[in-house]
mmCIF file with all atom_site columns, C-alpha atoms in Angstrom:
data_model
loop_
_atom_site.group_PDB
_atom_site.id
_atom_site.type_symbol
_atom_site.label_atom_id
_atom_site.label_alt_id
_atom_site.label_comp_id
_atom_site.label_asym_id
_atom_site.label_entity_id
_atom_site.label_seq_id
_atom_site.pdbx_PDB_ins_code
_atom_site.Cartn_x
_atom_site.Cartn_y
_atom_site.Cartn_z
_atom_site.occupancy
_atom_site.B_iso_or_equiv
_atom_site.pdbx_formal_charge
_atom_site.auth_seq_id
_atom_site.auth_comp_id
_atom_site.auth_asym_id
_atom_site.auth_atom_id
_atom_site.pdbx_PDB_model_num
ATOM 1   C CA . UNK M 1 1   ? 20.547 269.484 93.927  1.00 37.00 ? 1436 UNK M CA 1
ATOM 2   C CA . UNK M 1 2   ? 19.977 271.411 96.918  1.00 42.00 ? 1437 UNK M CA 1
ATOM 3   C CA . UNK M 1 3   ? 17.739 274.776 95.676  1.00 44.00 ? 1438 UNK M CA 1
ATOM 4   C CA . UNK M 1 4   ? 18.102 278.421 97.994  1.00 51.00 ? 1439 UNK M CA 1
ATOM 5   C CA . UNK M 1 5   ? 14.855 280.073 99.210  1.00 50.00 ? 1440 UNK M CA 1
ATOM 6   C CA . UNK M 1 6   ? 13.738 281.620 96.238  1.00 53.00 ? 1441 UNK M CA 1
ATOM 7   C CA . UNK M 1 7   ? 15.431 279.898 93.358  1.00 54.00 ? 1442 UNK M CA 1
ATOM 8   C CA . UNK M 1 8   ? 11.455 277.563 92.964  1.00 60.00 ? 1443 UNK M CA 1
ATOM 9   C CA . UNK M 1 9   ? 9.912  281.053 93.830  1.00 61.00 ? 1444 UNK M CA 1
ATOM 10  C CA . UNK M 1 10  ? 11.695 282.114 90.116  1.00 54.00 ? 1445 UNK M CA 1
ATOM 11  C CA . UNK M 1 11  ? 10.628 279.803 89.148  1.00 55.00 ? 1446 UNK M CA 1
ATOM 12  C CA . UNK M 1 12  ? 7.392  280.149 89.486  1.00 60.00 ? 1447 UNK M CA 1
ATOM 13  C CA . UNK M 1 13  ? 7.636  283.862 88.812  1.00 57.00 ? 1448 UNK M CA 1
ATOM 14  C CA . UNK M 1 14  ? 8.950  283.110 85.344  1.00 50.00 ? 1449 UNK M CA 1
ATOM 15  C CA . UNK M 1 15  ? 6.555  280.948 84.381  1.00 58.00 ? 1450 UNK M CA 1
ATOM 16  C CA . UNK M 1 16  ? 3.703  282.737 84.557  1.00 61.00 ? 1451 UNK M CA 1
ATOM 17  C CA . UNK M 1 17  ? 5.648  284.977 83.376  1.00 59.00 ? 1452 UNK M CA 1
ATOM 18  C CA . UNK M 1 18  ? 7.081  282.985 80.257  1.00 65.00 ? 1453 UNK M CA 1
ATOM 19  C CA . UNK M 1 19  ? 8.671  286.810 77.808  1.00 83.00 ? 1454 UNK M CA 1
ATOM 20  C CA . UNK M 1 20  ? 11.418 287.390 79.421  1.00 93.00 ? 1455 UNK M CA 1
ATOM 21  C CA . UNK M 1 21  ? 11.861 291.688 79.921  1.00 96.00 ? 1456 UNK M CA 1
ATOM 22  C CA . UNK M 1 22  ? 15.175 291.529 78.158  1.00 97.00 ? 1457 UNK M CA 1
ATOM 23  C CA . UNK M 1 23  ? 17.329 289.252 76.207  1.00 96.00 ? 1458 UNK M CA 1
ATOM 24  C CA . UNK M 1 24  ? 20.097 286.862 77.150  1.00 97.00 ? 1459 UNK M CA 1
ATOM 25  C CA . UNK M 1 25  ? 22.074 286.576 74.029  1.00 97.00 ? 1460 UNK M CA 1
ATOM 26  C CA . UNK M 1 26  ? 24.738 283.883 74.231  1.00 98.00 ? 1461 UNK M CA 1
ATOM 27  C CA . UNK M 1 27  ? 24.478 282.803 77.400  1.00 98.00 ? 1462 UNK M CA 1
ATOM 28  C CA . UNK M 1 28  ? 28.319 282.322 79.760  1.00 98.00 ? 1463 UNK M CA 1
ATOM 29  C CA . UNK M 1 29  ? 29.738 281.119 82.620  1.00 98.00 ? 1464 UNK M CA 1
ATOM 30  C CA . UNK M 1 30  ? 33.081 280.926 83.688  1.00 98.00 ? 1465 UNK M CA 1
ATOM 31  C CA . UNK M 1 31  ? 34.979 278.397 85.701  1.00 98.00 ? 1466 UNK M CA 1
ATOM 32  C CA . UNK M 1 32  ? 34.692 279.894 89.035  1.00 98.00 ? 1467 UNK M CA 1
ATOM 33  C CA . UNK M 1 33  ? 31.581 279.670 88.592  1.00 98.00 ? 1468 UNK M CA 1
ATOM 34  C CA . UNK M 1 34  ? 30.692 276.792 87.890  1.00 98.00 ? 1469 UNK M CA 1
ATOM 35  C CA . UNK M 1 35  ? 33.374 275.320 90.546  1.00 98.00 ? 1470 UNK M CA 1
ATOM 36  C CA . UNK M 1 36  ? 31.795 277.090 92.825  1.00 98.00 ? 1471 UNK M CA 1
ATOM 37  C CA . UNK M 1 37  ? 27.595 275.915 92.389  1.00 98.00 ? 1472 UNK M CA 1
ATOM 38  C CA . UNK M 1 38  ? 28.961 272.768 91.390  1.00 97.00 ? 1473 UNK M CA 1
ATOM 39  C CA . UNK M 1 39  ? 30.219 272.410 94.864  1.00 97.00 ? 1474 UNK M CA 1
ATOM 40  C CA . UNK M 1 40  ? 27.895 273.498 96.066  1.00 97.00 ? 1475 UNK M CA 1
ATOM 41  C CA . UNK M 1 41  ? 25.540 271.388 94.017  1.00 96.00 ? 1476 UNK M CA 1
ATOM 42  C CA . UNK M 1 42  ? 23.152 274.152 92.183  1.00 97.00 ? 1477 UNK M CA 1
ATOM 43  C CA . UNK M 1 43  ? 22.537 274.478 89.095  1.00 97.00 ? 1478 UNK M CA 1
ATOM 44  C CA . UNK M 1 44  ? 23.262 278.344 87.444  1.00 97.00 ? 1479 UNK M CA 1
ATOM 45  C CA . UNK M 1 45  ? 19.385 278.227 85.956  1.00 96.00 ? 1480 UNK M CA 1
ATOM 46  C CA . UNK M 1 46  ? 17.413 279.324 88.974  1.00 96.00 ? 1481 UNK M CA 1
ATOM 47  C CA . UNK M 1 47  ? 19.635 282.448 88.982  1.00 97.00 ? 1482 UNK M CA 1
ATOM 48  C CA . UNK M 1 48  ? 19.853 283.072 85.573  1.00 97.00 ? 1483 UNK M CA 1
ATOM 49  C CA . UNK M 1 49  ? 15.375 282.606 85.413  1.00 95.00 ? 1484 UNK M CA 1
ATOM 50  C CA . UNK M 1 50  ? 15.821 284.871 88.231  1.00 95.00 ? 1485 UNK M CA 1
ATOM 51  C CA . UNK M 1 51  ? 18.179 287.256 86.154  1.00 97.00 ? 1486 UNK M CA 1
ATOM 52  C CA . UNK M 1 52  ? 15.980 288.118 83.034  1.00 97.00 ? 1487 UNK M CA 1
ATOM 53  C CA . UNK M 1 53  ? 12.103 287.997 85.290  1.00 95.00 ? 1488 UNK M CA 1
ATOM 54  C CA . UNK M 1 54  ? 14.370 291.190 86.804  1.00 96.00 ? 1489 UNK M CA 1
ATOM 55  C CA . UNK M 1 55  ? 14.743 289.885 90.565  1.00 95.00 ? 1490 UNK M CA 1
ATOM 56  C CA . UNK M 1 56  ? 18.343 291.784 90.504  1.00 97.00 ? 1491 UNK M CA 1
ATOM 57  C CA . UNK M 1 57  ? 19.169 289.242 94.053  1.00 97.00 ? 1492 UNK M CA 1
ATOM 58  C CA . UNK M 1 58  ? 21.226 291.110 96.895  1.00 97.00 ? 1493 UNK M CA 1
ATOM 59  C CA . UNK M 1 59  ? 21.781 294.161 95.526  1.00 97.00 ? 1494 UNK M CA 1
ATOM 60  C CA . UNK M 1 60  ? 22.362 298.096 96.548  1.00 96.00 ? 1495 UNK M CA 1
ATOM 61  C CA . UNK M 1 61  ? 18.821 300.557 96.402  1.00 96.00 ? 1496 UNK M CA 1
ATOM 62  C CA . UNK M 1 62  ? 21.000 302.661 93.496  1.00 98.00 ? 1497 UNK M CA 1
ATOM 63  C CA . UNK M 1 63  ? 22.225 299.036 90.948  1.00 97.00 ? 1498 UNK M CA 1
ATOM 64  C CA . UNK M 1 64  ? 18.272 298.029 91.269  1.00 97.00 ? 1499 UNK M CA 1
ATOM 65  C CA . UNK M 1 65  ? 17.304 301.540 89.933  1.00 97.00 ? 1500 UNK M CA 1
ATOM 66  C CA . UNK M 1 66  ? 20.209 301.189 87.852  1.00 97.00 ? 1501 UNK M CA 1
ATOM 67  C CA . UNK M 1 67  ? 18.743 298.009 85.601  1.00 97.00 ? 1502 UNK M CA 1
ATOM 68  C CA . UNK M 1 68  ? 15.505 299.506 85.683  1.00 96.00 ? 1503 UNK M CA 1
ATOM 69  C CA . UNK M 1 69  ? 17.141 302.353 83.186  1.00 97.00 ? 1504 UNK M CA 1
ATOM 70  C CA . UNK M 1 70  ? 19.212 299.992 81.427  1.00 97.00 ? 1505 UNK M CA 1
ATOM 71  C CA . UNK M 1 71  ? 15.628 298.203 80.868  1.00 96.00 ? 1506 UNK M CA 1
ATOM 72  C CA . UNK M 1 72  ? 14.813 301.247 79.359  1.00 95.00 ? 1507 UNK M CA 1
ATOM 73  C CA . UNK M 1 73  ? 18.471 302.750 78.139  1.00 96.00 ? 1508 UNK M CA 1
ATOM 74  C CA . UNK M 1 74  ? 20.029 299.554 76.550  1.00 95.00 ? 1509 UNK M CA 1
ATOM 75  C CA . UNK M 1 75  ? 22.400 299.648 79.125  1.00 97.00 ? 1510 UNK M CA 1
ATOM 76  C CA . UNK M 1 76  ? 24.221 296.416 80.119  1.00 98.00 ? 1511 UNK M CA 1
ATOM 77  C CA . UNK M 1 77  ? 21.857 294.426 83.749  1.00 98.00 ? 1512 UNK M CA 1
ATOM 78  C CA . UNK M 1 78  ? 24.166 293.772 86.916  1.00 98.00 ? 1513 UNK M CA 1
ATOM 79  C CA . UNK M 1 79  ? 22.608 290.931 89.379  1.00 98.00 ? 1514 UNK M CA 1
ATOM 80  C CA . UNK M 1 80  ? 23.966 289.360 92.493  1.00 98.00 ? 1515 UNK M CA 1
ATOM 81  C CA . UNK M 1 81  ? 23.746 286.708 94.692  1.00 98.00 ? 1516 UNK M CA 1
ATOM 82  C CA . UNK M 1 82  ? 24.407 285.829 97.487  1.00 98.00 ? 1517 UNK M CA 1
ATOM 83  C CA . UNK M 1 83  ? 24.379 282.561 98.456  1.00 97.00 ? 1518 UNK M CA 1
ATOM 84  C CA . UNK M 1 84  ? 25.180 280.827 102.069 1.00 94.00 ? 1519 UNK M CA 1
ATOM 85  C CA . UNK M 1 85  ? 27.770 279.964 103.717 1.00 94.00 ? 1520 UNK M CA 1
ATOM 86  C CA . UNK M 1 86  ? 29.672 283.633 102.121 1.00 96.00 ? 1521 UNK M CA 1
ATOM 87  C CA . UNK M 1 87  ? 29.500 282.844 98.473  1.00 98.00 ? 1522 UNK M CA 1
ATOM 88  C CA . UNK M 1 88  ? 27.599 285.649 95.441  1.00 98.00 ? 1523 UNK M CA 1
ATOM 89  C CA . UNK M 1 89  ? 27.786 285.301 92.060  1.00 98.00 ? 1524 UNK M CA 1
ATOM 90  C CA . UNK M 1 90  ? 27.371 287.842 89.822  1.00 98.00 ? 1525 UNK M CA 1
ATOM 91  C CA . UNK M 1 91  ? 25.308 288.634 86.580  1.00 98.00 ? 1526 UNK M CA 1
ATOM 92  C CA . UNK M 1 92  ? 26.090 290.508 83.451  1.00 98.00 ? 1527 UNK M CA 1
ATOM 93  C CA . UNK M 1 93  ? 24.268 290.637 80.257  1.00 98.00 ? 1528 UNK M CA 1
ATOM 94  C CA . UNK M 1 94  ? 26.245 293.352 78.587  1.00 98.00 ? 1529 UNK M CA 1
ATOM 95  C CA . UNK M 1 95  ? 23.877 296.445 77.278  1.00 98.00 ? 1530 UNK M CA 1
ATOM 96  C CA . UNK M 1 96  ? 23.812 294.656 73.315  1.00 97.00 ? 1531 UNK M CA 1
ATOM 97  C CA . UNK M 1 97  ? 22.891 292.232 74.795  1.00 97.00 ? 1532 UNK M CA 1
ATOM 98  C CA . UNK M 1 98  ? 24.458 289.826 72.308  1.00 98.00 ? 1533 UNK M CA 1
ATOM 99  C CA . UNK M 1 99  ? 26.117 287.445 76.208  1.00 98.00 ? 1534 UNK M CA 1
ATOM 100 C CA . UNK M 1 100 ? 25.254 286.763 79.792  1.00 98.00 ? 1535 UNK M CA 1
ATOM 101 C CA . UNK M 1 101 ? 28.030 285.907 81.977  1.00 98.00 ? 1536 UNK M CA 1
ATOM 102 C CA . UNK M 1 102 ? 28.042 283.903 85.263  1.00 98.00 ? 1537 UNK M CA 1
ATOM 103 C CA . UNK M 1 103 ? 31.065 284.852 86.952  1.00 98.00 ? 1538 UNK M CA 1
ATOM 104 C CA . UNK M 1 104 ? 32.363 285.380 90.424  1.00 98.00 ? 1539 UNK M CA 1
ATOM 105 C CA . UNK M 1 105 ? 32.764 289.083 91.877  1.00 98.00 ? 1540 UNK M CA 1
ATOM 106 C CA . UNK M 1 106 ? 36.152 288.475 91.878  1.00 97.00 ? 1541 UNK M CA 1
ATOM 107 C CA . UNK M 1 107 ? 36.633 286.747 88.318  1.00 97.00 ? 1542 UNK M CA 1
ATOM 108 C CA . UNK M 1 108 ? 35.728 291.033 86.959  1.00 92.00 ? 1543 UNK M CA 1
#
């Protein structure tokens, strides 16, 4: 499998931390996200570990602040990861923390 810069670091940070910031619930992946990751020979786990550790990826400051508030008040969490050459992966954990979904933005 190919790894992107930051994936190994995210796994290492999570291993050091070992305490997720929130519950993921059931982790799901859409067919489009699965196809994209498989085509790029990338595993979904490093992205999930980054998400649960609070590395929100390539979000604007406003969305990062919304995630910080969501950790306190229990609303939905979003991460977005730009994957070269021109791909983007979203991870959404629902407000009730019952599920987390990896998906492509166009599948939303």
